[in-house]
Amino acid sequence: MSTVTQLGSHQTPVAAFIARQFGASTGHAADTPLGTVTAGGQGKSQLVAAWMGKWYGTDQDPRLDAPMHTVTTKDHFGVEVAQLAAPPFAPEHHARARAVAEFLRNHDAWHGSEFVTLTIEDASYIVIDIGMRMLTPRELFRAQGFPADYVIEGVWEGLETPDPVWVPFAKDVQVSCCGISVCPPLAEALVAANCGHLRVGQWGGAAAEIQEG
């Protein structure tokens, strides 16, 4: 992933998964067997294709195999999902599928038949829903290379006093902090490449200078 700064960013990893449609059902691991296939409702399982998109002027079509671009202090990246159904699909899906097709026609993205169709490995699917949401601050920090336990929600003030105070950060502040940060993997790589000769290790009970590159 490219460096996350406060000035601009646009990414797109792709992932597909099978969703279970039992109302209150909870998710299950992607490497576990598929749940029971029932007689009605197309087995209560549904293929969902998810990807990360960007909303940044007219530049909204990044390559799927490109690293994530710069993250800004404003929301420009989101998770998008398309729910797919293999025809023939259930009658209760028709109205929503037509709405998806109309939406894409209005944005000059679909000029085909009544329903939006996709062909994946010689199998045809109909797009019956599209969902979008912006990336959360935690997701942005993870994409930037920060560990999961890195504290981004706020800061302790007055640690030198008997009663320190936790000051929470608003969402826009968290995003801004990500935007002006330096991704740890890149910083580590630069320091290792340029200052490896300054690294000191412990070997045989004595400090030894490690010469690199």
GROMACS .gro file of C-alpha atoms in nm:
model
  213
    1MET     CA    1   0.000   0.000   0.000
    2SER     CA    2   0.127   0.348  -0.079
    3THR     CA    3   0.190   0.607   0.191
    4VAL     CA    4  -0.115   0.744   0.374
    5THR     CA    5  -0.089   1.124   0.407
    6GLN     CA    6  -0.340   1.401   0.464
    7LEU     CA    7  -0.373   1.499   0.099
    8GLY     CA    8  -0.524   1.225  -0.119
    9SER     CA    9  -0.595   0.847  -0.144
   10HIS     CA   10  -0.772   0.586  -0.360
   11GLN     CA   11  -0.761   0.200  -0.314
   12THR     CA   12  -0.936  -0.117  -0.422
   13PRO     CA   13  -0.869  -0.469  -0.283
   14VAL     CA   14  -1.133  -0.724  -0.384
   15ALA     CA   15  -1.293  -1.000  -0.179
   16ALA     CA   16  -1.599  -1.218  -0.234
   17PHE     CA   17  -1.786  -1.417   0.027
   18ILE     CA   18  -2.102  -1.619   0.079
   19ALA     CA   19  -2.360  -1.450   0.303
   20ARG     CA   20  -2.619  -1.644   0.501
   21GLN     CA   21  -2.975  -1.509   0.484
   22PHE     CA   22  -3.149  -1.631   0.800
   23GLY     CA   23  -3.240  -1.299   0.957
   24ALA     CA   24  -3.047  -1.311   1.284
   25SER     CA   25  -2.772  -1.537   1.148
   26THR     CA   26  -2.417  -1.448   1.241
   27GLY     CA   27  -2.121  -1.468   1.009
   28HIS     CA   28  -1.891  -1.766   0.990
   29ALA     CA   29  -1.530  -1.808   0.886
   30ALA     CA   30  -1.456  -1.812   0.513
   31ASP     CA   31  -1.265  -2.140   0.546
   32THR     CA   32  -1.552  -2.329   0.714
   33PRO     CA   33  -1.800  -2.548   0.521
   34LEU     CA   34  -2.114  -2.388   0.382
   35GLY     CA   35  -2.416  -2.399   0.614
   36THR     CA   36  -2.719  -2.618   0.548
   37VAL     CA   37  -2.884  -2.555   0.211
   38THR     CA   38  -3.262  -2.532   0.253
   39ALA     CA   39  -3.540  -2.598   0.004
   40GLY     CA   40  -3.667  -2.240  -0.016
   41GLY     CA   41  -3.515  -1.901  -0.080
   42GLN     CA   42  -3.232  -2.035  -0.297
   43GLY     CA   43  -3.080  -2.219  -0.004
   44LYS     CA   44  -3.051  -1.908   0.214
   45SER     CA   45  -2.697  -1.848   0.088
   46GLN     CA   46  -2.587  -1.561  -0.133
   47LEU     CA   47  -2.271  -1.464  -0.317
   48VAL     CA   48  -2.150  -1.115  -0.223
   49ALA     CA   49  -1.861  -0.942  -0.400
   50ALA     CA   50  -1.689  -0.672  -0.193
   51TRP     CA   51  -1.420  -0.423  -0.288
   52MET     CA   52  -1.274  -0.093  -0.173
   53GLY     CA   53  -1.354   0.209  -0.386
   54LYS     CA   54  -1.277   0.579  -0.382
   55TRP     CA   55  -1.473   0.897  -0.431
   56TYR     CA   56  -1.228   1.158  -0.547
   57GLY     CA   57  -1.347   1.388  -0.827
   58THR     CA   58  -1.345   1.212  -1.162
   59ASP     CA   59  -1.072   0.966  -1.061
   60GLN     CA   60  -1.296   0.685  -0.934
   61ASP     CA   61  -1.171   0.380  -1.122
   62PRO     CA   62  -0.844   0.264  -0.961
   63ARG     CA   63  -0.684  -0.063  -1.064
   64LEU     CA   64  -0.787  -0.360  -0.853
   65ASP     CA   65  -0.426  -0.477  -0.819
   66ALA     CA   66  -0.283  -0.136  -0.723
   67PRO     CA   67  -0.179  -0.042  -0.367
   68MET     CA   68  -0.402   0.186  -0.164
   69HIS     CA   69  -0.338   0.551  -0.245
   70THR     CA   70  -0.297   0.845  -0.010
   71VAL     CA   71  -0.556   0.882   0.267
   72THR     CA   72  -0.670   1.240   0.320
   73THR     CA   73  -0.825   1.412   0.620
   74LYS     CA   74  -1.166   1.374   0.455
   75ASP     CA   75  -1.366   1.063   0.369
   76HIS     CA   76  -1.273   0.945   0.019
   77PHE     CA   77  -1.258   0.565   0.057
   78GLY     CA   78  -1.532   0.317   0.124
   79VAL     CA   79  -1.628  -0.047   0.121
   80GLU     CA   80  -1.868  -0.139  -0.158
   81VAL     CA   81  -2.055  -0.467  -0.192
   82ALA     CA   82  -2.268  -0.614  -0.469
   83GLN     CA   83  -2.507  -0.895  -0.383
   84LEU     CA   84  -2.532  -1.143  -0.670
   85ALA     CA   85  -2.799  -1.398  -0.747
   86ALA     CA   86  -2.781  -1.672  -1.009
   87PRO     CA   87  -3.087  -1.669  -1.237
   88PRO     CA   88  -3.358  -1.770  -1.206
   89PHE     CA   89  -3.371  -1.570  -0.884
   90ALA     CA   90  -3.660  -1.534  -0.641
   91PRO     CA   91  -3.953  -1.299  -0.725
   92GLU     CA   92  -3.887  -1.092  -0.414
   93HIS     CA   93  -3.554  -0.987  -0.570
   94HIS     CA   94  -3.706  -0.849  -0.892
   95ALA     CA   95  -3.801  -0.501  -0.770
   96ARG     CA   96  -3.465  -0.437  -0.607
   97ALA     CA   97  -3.275  -0.570  -0.910
   98ARG     CA   98  -3.472  -0.333  -1.137
   99ALA     CA   99  -3.386  -0.043  -0.903
  100VAL     CA  100  -3.016  -0.133  -0.928
  101ALA     CA  101  -3.038  -0.137  -1.309
  102GLU     CA  102  -3.219   0.199  -1.315
  103PHE     CA  103  -2.961   0.352  -1.082
  104LEU     CA  104  -2.672   0.238  -1.302
  105ARG     CA  105  -2.850   0.355  -1.620
  106ASN     CA  106  -2.895   0.701  -1.469
  107HIS     CA  107  -2.520   0.713  -1.409
  108ASP     CA  108  -2.437   0.584  -1.759
  109ALA     CA  109  -2.295   0.260  -1.619
  110TRP     CA  110  -2.545   0.009  -1.762
  111HIS     CA  111  -2.701  -0.004  -2.107
  112GLY     CA  112  -2.816  -0.364  -2.118
  113SER     CA  113  -3.134  -0.553  -2.042
  114GLU     CA  114  -3.386  -0.520  -1.759
  115PHE     CA  115  -3.142  -0.656  -1.499
  116VAL     CA  116  -2.770  -0.595  -1.451
  117THR     CA  117  -2.587  -0.919  -1.527
  118LEU     CA  118  -2.229  -1.028  -1.462
  119THR     CA  119  -2.043  -1.330  -1.596
  120ILE     CA  120  -1.794  -1.487  -1.354
  121GLU     CA  121  -1.608  -1.796  -1.473
  122ASP     CA  122  -1.878  -1.874  -1.733
  123ALA     CA  123  -2.158  -1.844  -1.474
  124SER     CA  124  -2.414  -1.562  -1.506
  125TYR     CA  125  -2.531  -1.359  -1.207
  126ILE     CA  126  -2.780  -1.077  -1.158
  127VAL     CA  127  -2.692  -0.782  -0.933
  128ILE     CA  128  -2.979  -0.746  -0.687
  129ASP     CA  129  -2.832  -0.490  -0.447
  130ILE     CA  130  -2.542  -0.249  -0.402
  131GLY     CA  131  -2.417  -0.130  -0.065
  132MET     CA  132  -2.157   0.133   0.021
  133ARG     CA  133  -1.994   0.268   0.337
  134MET     CA  134  -1.687   0.476   0.413
  135LEU     CA  135  -1.379   0.319   0.571
  136THR     CA  136  -1.356   0.361   0.948
  137PRO     CA  137  -1.051   0.525   1.108
  138ARG     CA  138  -0.938   0.184   1.237
  139GLU     CA  139  -0.957   0.036   0.885
  140LEU     CA  140  -0.753   0.327   0.748
  141PHE     CA  141  -0.484   0.279   1.013
  142ARG     CA  142  -0.472  -0.095   0.945
  143ALA     CA  143  -0.434  -0.024   0.571
  144GLN     CA  144  -0.153   0.216   0.662
  145GLY     CA  145   0.031  -0.068   0.836
  146PHE     CA  146  -0.037   0.013   1.201
  147PRO     CA  147  -0.095  -0.279   1.441
  148ALA     CA  148  -0.447  -0.360   1.562
  149ASP     CA  149  -0.366  -0.249   1.919
  150TYR     CA  150  -0.235   0.094   1.816
  151VAL     CA  151  -0.432   0.354   2.015
  152ILE     CA  152  -0.616   0.597   1.786
  153GLU     CA  153  -0.929   0.680   1.987
  154GLY     CA  154  -0.772   0.950   2.205
  155VAL     CA  155  -0.484   1.046   2.431
  156TRP     CA  156  -0.412   1.060   2.803
  157GLU     CA  157  -0.330   1.409   2.928
  158GLY     CA  158  -0.174   1.492   3.262
  159LEU     CA  159   0.013   1.167   3.305
  160GLU     CA  160   0.255   1.350   3.534
  161THR     CA  161  -0.034   1.425   3.772
  162PRO     CA  162  -0.223   1.194   4.012
  163ASP     CA  163  -0.539   1.223   3.800
  164PRO     CA  164  -0.467   1.189   3.427
  165VAL     CA  165  -0.759   1.257   3.193
  166TRP     CA  166  -0.853   1.060   2.882
  167VAL     CA  167  -0.930   1.296   2.594
  168PRO     CA  168  -1.119   1.119   2.312
  169PHE     CA  169  -1.060   1.207   1.947
  170ALA     CA  170  -1.353   1.270   1.714
  171LYS     CA  171  -1.368   1.061   1.397
  172ASP     CA  172  -1.239   1.344   1.176
  173VAL     CA  173  -0.942   1.391   1.410
  174GLN     CA  174  -0.861   1.020   1.393
  175VAL     CA  175  -0.871   1.030   1.011
  176SER     CA  176  -0.655   1.342   1.010
  177CYS     CA  177  -0.399   1.172   1.237
  178CYS     CA  178  -0.386   0.882   0.993
  179GLY     CA  179  -0.345   1.124   0.704
  180ILE     CA  180  -0.036   1.290   0.853
  181SER     CA  181   0.121   0.970   0.985
  182VAL     CA  182   0.413   0.775   0.842
  183CYS     CA  183   0.333   0.411   0.776
  184PRO     CA  184   0.551   0.193   1.003
  185PRO     CA  185   0.657  -0.064   0.737
  186LEU     CA  186   0.784   0.211   0.505
  187ALA     CA  187   0.968   0.391   0.785
  188GLU     CA  188   1.128   0.064   0.896
  189ALA     CA  189   1.237  -0.016   0.540
  190LEU     CA  190   1.390   0.329   0.487
  191VAL     CA  191   1.579   0.323   0.817
  192ALA     CA  192   1.705  -0.031   0.756
  193ALA     CA  193   1.826   0.060   0.406
  194ASN     CA  194   1.997   0.385   0.502
  195CYS     CA  195   2.103   0.340   0.864
  196GLY     CA  196   2.151  -0.033   0.901
  197HIS     CA  197   2.511   0.020   1.009
  198LEU     CA  198   2.386   0.197   1.322
  199ARG     CA  199   2.181  -0.097   1.439
  200VAL     CA  200   2.315  -0.260   1.756
  201GLY     CA  201   2.236  -0.620   1.848
  202GLN     CA  202   2.318  -0.850   2.138
  203TRP     CA  203   2.524  -1.160   2.060
  204GLY     CA  204   2.742  -1.373   2.283
  205GLY     CA  205   2.679  -1.149   2.583
  206ALA     CA  206   2.842  -0.845   2.424
  207ALA     CA  207   2.700  -0.565   2.215
  208ALA     CA  208   2.799  -0.597   1.852
  209GLU     CA  209   2.754  -0.356   1.568
  210ILE     CA  210   2.572  -0.512   1.276
  211GLN     CA  211   2.690  -0.391   0.940
  212GLU     CA  212   2.428  -0.406   0.666
  213GLY     CA  213   2.409  -0.302   0.302
   0.00000   0.00000   0.00000
